[in-house]
């Protein structure tokens, strides 16, 4: 259950176009909050809510030196998403493979494999 709540926050962070743009920019390297905020037509306090959300969900890390807060991308968040997507891909590939076998076996003119014990739960 804890993994799902982490994933919920992770995907919620990606649901917003501003946060996706920030992550895209940070993919090129660290940037100050001022640099990140420049392309957006919003007040800095509103933009900082996006930064704080990205930090709280593990997508970025920020460090303040003097008056400048610099943000960097946290690659571990990508690993978590990639792992979950890999699990989902494996599940769905298995399901589509079983569906393909079922459809192929049910085509007219092919052998009827209904007596085949390995074919009885093709769609489960």
mmCIF file of C-alpha atoms in Angstrom:
data_model
loop_
_atom_site.group_PDB
_atom_site.id
_atom_site.type_symbol
_atom_site.label_atom_id
_atom_site.label_comp_id
_atom_site.label_asym_id
_atom_site.label_seq_id
_atom_site.Cartn_x
_atom_site.Cartn_y
_atom_site.Cartn_z
ATOM 1 C CA UNK A 1 0.000 0.000 0.000
ATOM 2 C CA UNK A 2 2.842 2.414 0.786
ATOM 3 C CA UNK A 3 4.282 1.870 -2.699
ATOM 4 C CA UNK A 4 0.941 2.858 -4.224
ATOM 5 C CA UNK A 5 0.742 6.109 -2.239
ATOM 6 C CA UNK A 6 4.262 6.987 -3.406
ATOM 7 C CA UNK A 7 3.274 6.216 -6.994
ATOM 8 C CA UNK A 8 0.092 8.267 -6.610
ATOM 9 C CA UNK A 9 2.136 11.325 -5.667
ATOM 10 C CA UNK A 10 4.666 10.605 -8.379
ATOM 11 C CA UNK A 11 2.056 10.455 -11.120
ATOM 12 C CA UNK A 12 0.122 13.397 -9.647
ATOM 13 C CA UNK A 13 3.296 15.459 -10.012
ATOM 14 C CA UNK A 14 3.448 14.474 -13.691
ATOM 15 C CA UNK A 15 -0.203 15.359 -14.231
ATOM 16 C CA UNK A 16 0.518 19.090 -14.245
ATOM 17 C CA UNK A 17 2.016 20.665 -17.409
ATOM 18 C CA UNK A 18 4.018 23.223 -15.408
ATOM 19 C CA UNK A 19 5.672 20.511 -13.332
ATOM 20 C CA UNK A 20 6.362 18.406 -16.433
ATOM 21 C CA UNK A 21 8.018 21.422 -18.057
ATOM 22 C CA UNK A 22 10.155 21.988 -14.961
ATOM 23 C CA UNK A 23 11.257 18.344 -15.012
ATOM 24 C CA UNK A 24 12.001 18.616 -18.722
ATOM 25 C CA UNK A 25 14.167 21.678 -18.147
ATOM 26 C CA UNK A 26 15.995 20.032 -15.234
ATOM 27 C CA UNK A 27 16.797 17.110 -17.526
ATOM 28 C CA UNK A 28 19.343 19.453 -19.133
ATOM 29 C CA UNK A 29 20.969 20.161 -15.760
ATOM 30 C CA UNK A 30 20.494 22.096 -12.507
ATOM 31 C CA UNK A 31 18.743 25.470 -12.633
ATOM 32 C CA UNK A 32 17.809 28.232 -10.228
ATOM 33 C CA UNK A 33 14.168 28.742 -9.295
ATOM 34 C CA UNK A 34 14.285 32.062 -11.137
ATOM 35 C CA UNK A 35 15.432 30.334 -14.339
ATOM 36 C CA UNK A 36 12.760 27.669 -13.974
ATOM 37 C CA UNK A 37 10.003 30.226 -13.282
ATOM 38 C CA UNK A 38 10.904 32.580 -16.166
ATOM 39 C CA UNK A 39 8.839 30.880 -18.923
ATOM 40 C CA UNK A 40 5.662 30.821 -16.832
ATOM 41 C CA UNK A 41 3.140 33.609 -16.427
ATOM 42 C CA UNK A 42 2.563 33.189 -12.710
ATOM 43 C CA UNK A 43 3.638 34.810 -9.481
ATOM 44 C CA UNK A 44 6.724 33.348 -7.823
ATOM 45 C CA UNK A 45 4.784 32.156 -4.727
ATOM 46 C CA UNK A 46 2.461 30.170 -7.012
ATOM 47 C CA UNK A 47 5.423 28.719 -8.885
ATOM 48 C CA UNK A 48 7.069 27.752 -5.597
ATOM 49 C CA UNK A 49 4.068 25.534 -4.819
ATOM 50 C CA UNK A 50 5.026 23.485 -7.875
ATOM 51 C CA UNK A 51 8.651 23.319 -6.722
ATOM 52 C CA UNK A 52 7.630 22.214 -3.231
ATOM 53 C CA UNK A 53 5.312 19.556 -4.676
ATOM 54 C CA UNK A 54 8.063 18.198 -6.911
ATOM 55 C CA UNK A 55 10.369 18.081 -3.878
ATOM 56 C CA UNK A 56 7.802 16.363 -1.674
ATOM 57 C CA UNK A 57 7.209 13.657 -4.292
ATOM 58 C CA UNK A 58 10.921 13.031 -4.789
ATOM 59 C CA UNK A 59 11.292 14.350 -8.341
ATOM 60 C CA UNK A 60 13.670 17.178 -7.477
ATOM 61 C CA UNK A 61 16.005 18.377 -4.757
ATOM 62 C CA UNK A 62 16.767 22.028 -4.071
ATOM 63 C CA UNK A 63 19.599 23.703 -2.252
ATOM 64 C CA UNK A 64 19.805 27.316 -1.193
ATOM 65 C CA UNK A 65 23.146 29.076 -1.337
ATOM 66 C CA UNK A 66 22.885 32.708 -0.338
ATOM 67 C CA UNK A 67 19.822 34.088 -2.066
ATOM 68 C CA UNK A 68 19.740 31.529 -4.879
ATOM 69 C CA UNK A 69 17.817 28.257 -4.673
ATOM 70 C CA UNK A 70 19.072 25.718 -7.210
ATOM 71 C CA UNK A 71 17.042 22.682 -8.202
ATOM 72 C CA UNK A 72 18.354 19.356 -9.482
ATOM 73 C CA UNK A 73 16.571 16.315 -10.828
ATOM 74 C CA UNK A 74 16.409 13.187 -8.656
ATOM 75 C CA UNK A 75 16.900 10.208 -10.967
ATOM 76 C CA UNK A 76 15.512 7.730 -8.404
ATOM 77 C CA UNK A 77 11.955 8.900 -9.091
ATOM 78 C CA UNK A 78 12.379 7.795 -12.692
ATOM 79 C CA UNK A 79 13.573 4.385 -11.501
ATOM 80 C CA UNK A 80 10.393 3.900 -9.454
ATOM 81 C CA UNK A 81 8.177 4.823 -12.404
ATOM 82 C CA UNK A 82 10.182 2.648 -14.772
ATOM 83 C CA UNK A 83 9.893 -0.315 -12.398
ATOM 84 C CA UNK A 84 6.114 0.075 -12.088
ATOM 85 C CA UNK A 85 5.701 0.493 -15.845
ATOM 86 C CA UNK A 86 7.823 -2.617 -16.427
ATOM 87 C CA UNK A 87 5.540 -4.627 -14.145
ATOM 88 C CA UNK A 88 2.471 -3.323 -15.974
ATOM 89 C CA UNK A 89 4.042 -4.033 -19.365
ATOM 90 C CA UNK A 90 4.763 -7.616 -18.331
ATOM 91 C CA UNK A 91 1.190 -8.148 -17.133
ATOM 92 C CA UNK A 92 -0.371 -6.707 -20.277
ATOM 93 C CA UNK A 93 1.990 -8.473 -22.655
ATOM 94 C CA UNK A 94 1.008 -11.763 -21.001
ATOM 95 C CA UNK A 95 -2.666 -10.924 -21.388
ATOM 96 C CA UNK A 96 -2.364 -9.924 -25.017
ATOM 97 C CA UNK A 97 -0.294 -13.037 -25.764
ATOM 98 C CA UNK A 98 -3.059 -15.208 -24.263
ATOM 99 C CA UNK A 99 -5.685 -13.297 -26.241
ATOM 100 C CA UNK A 100 -3.702 -13.823 -29.445
ATOM 101 C CA UNK A 101 -3.501 -17.562 -28.783
ATOM 102 C CA UNK A 102 -7.246 -17.665 -28.102
ATOM 103 C CA UNK A 103 -8.131 -15.733 -31.265
ATOM 104 C CA UNK A 104 -5.759 -17.819 -33.365
ATOM 105 C CA UNK A 105 -7.230 -21.054 -32.001
ATOM 106 C CA UNK A 106 -10.808 -19.852 -32.590
ATOM 107 C CA UNK A 107 -10.325 -18.935 -36.259
ATOM 108 C CA UNK A 108 -12.366 -20.951 -38.725
ATOM 109 C CA UNK A 109 -10.267 -23.508 -40.550
ATOM 110 C CA UNK A 110 -7.825 -23.993 -37.706
ATOM 111 C CA UNK A 111 -7.731 -26.987 -35.430
ATOM 112 C CA UNK A 112 -10.190 -26.818 -32.560
ATOM 113 C CA UNK A 113 -8.115 -26.928 -29.373
ATOM 114 C CA UNK A 114 -11.007 -27.032 -26.917
ATOM 115 C CA UNK A 115 -9.889 -30.472 -25.740
ATOM 116 C CA UNK A 116 -6.362 -29.181 -25.101
ATOM 117 C CA UNK A 117 -5.925 -28.957 -21.284
ATOM 118 C CA UNK A 118 -3.326 -26.162 -21.734
ATOM 119 C CA UNK A 119 -5.818 -24.022 -23.647
ATOM 120 C CA UNK A 120 -8.799 -24.044 -21.264
ATOM 121 C CA UNK A 121 -7.975 -20.862 -19.326
ATOM 122 C CA UNK A 122 -6.564 -18.841 -22.170
ATOM 123 C CA UNK A 123 -8.396 -15.658 -21.138
ATOM 124 C CA UNK A 124 -7.850 -15.812 -17.397
#
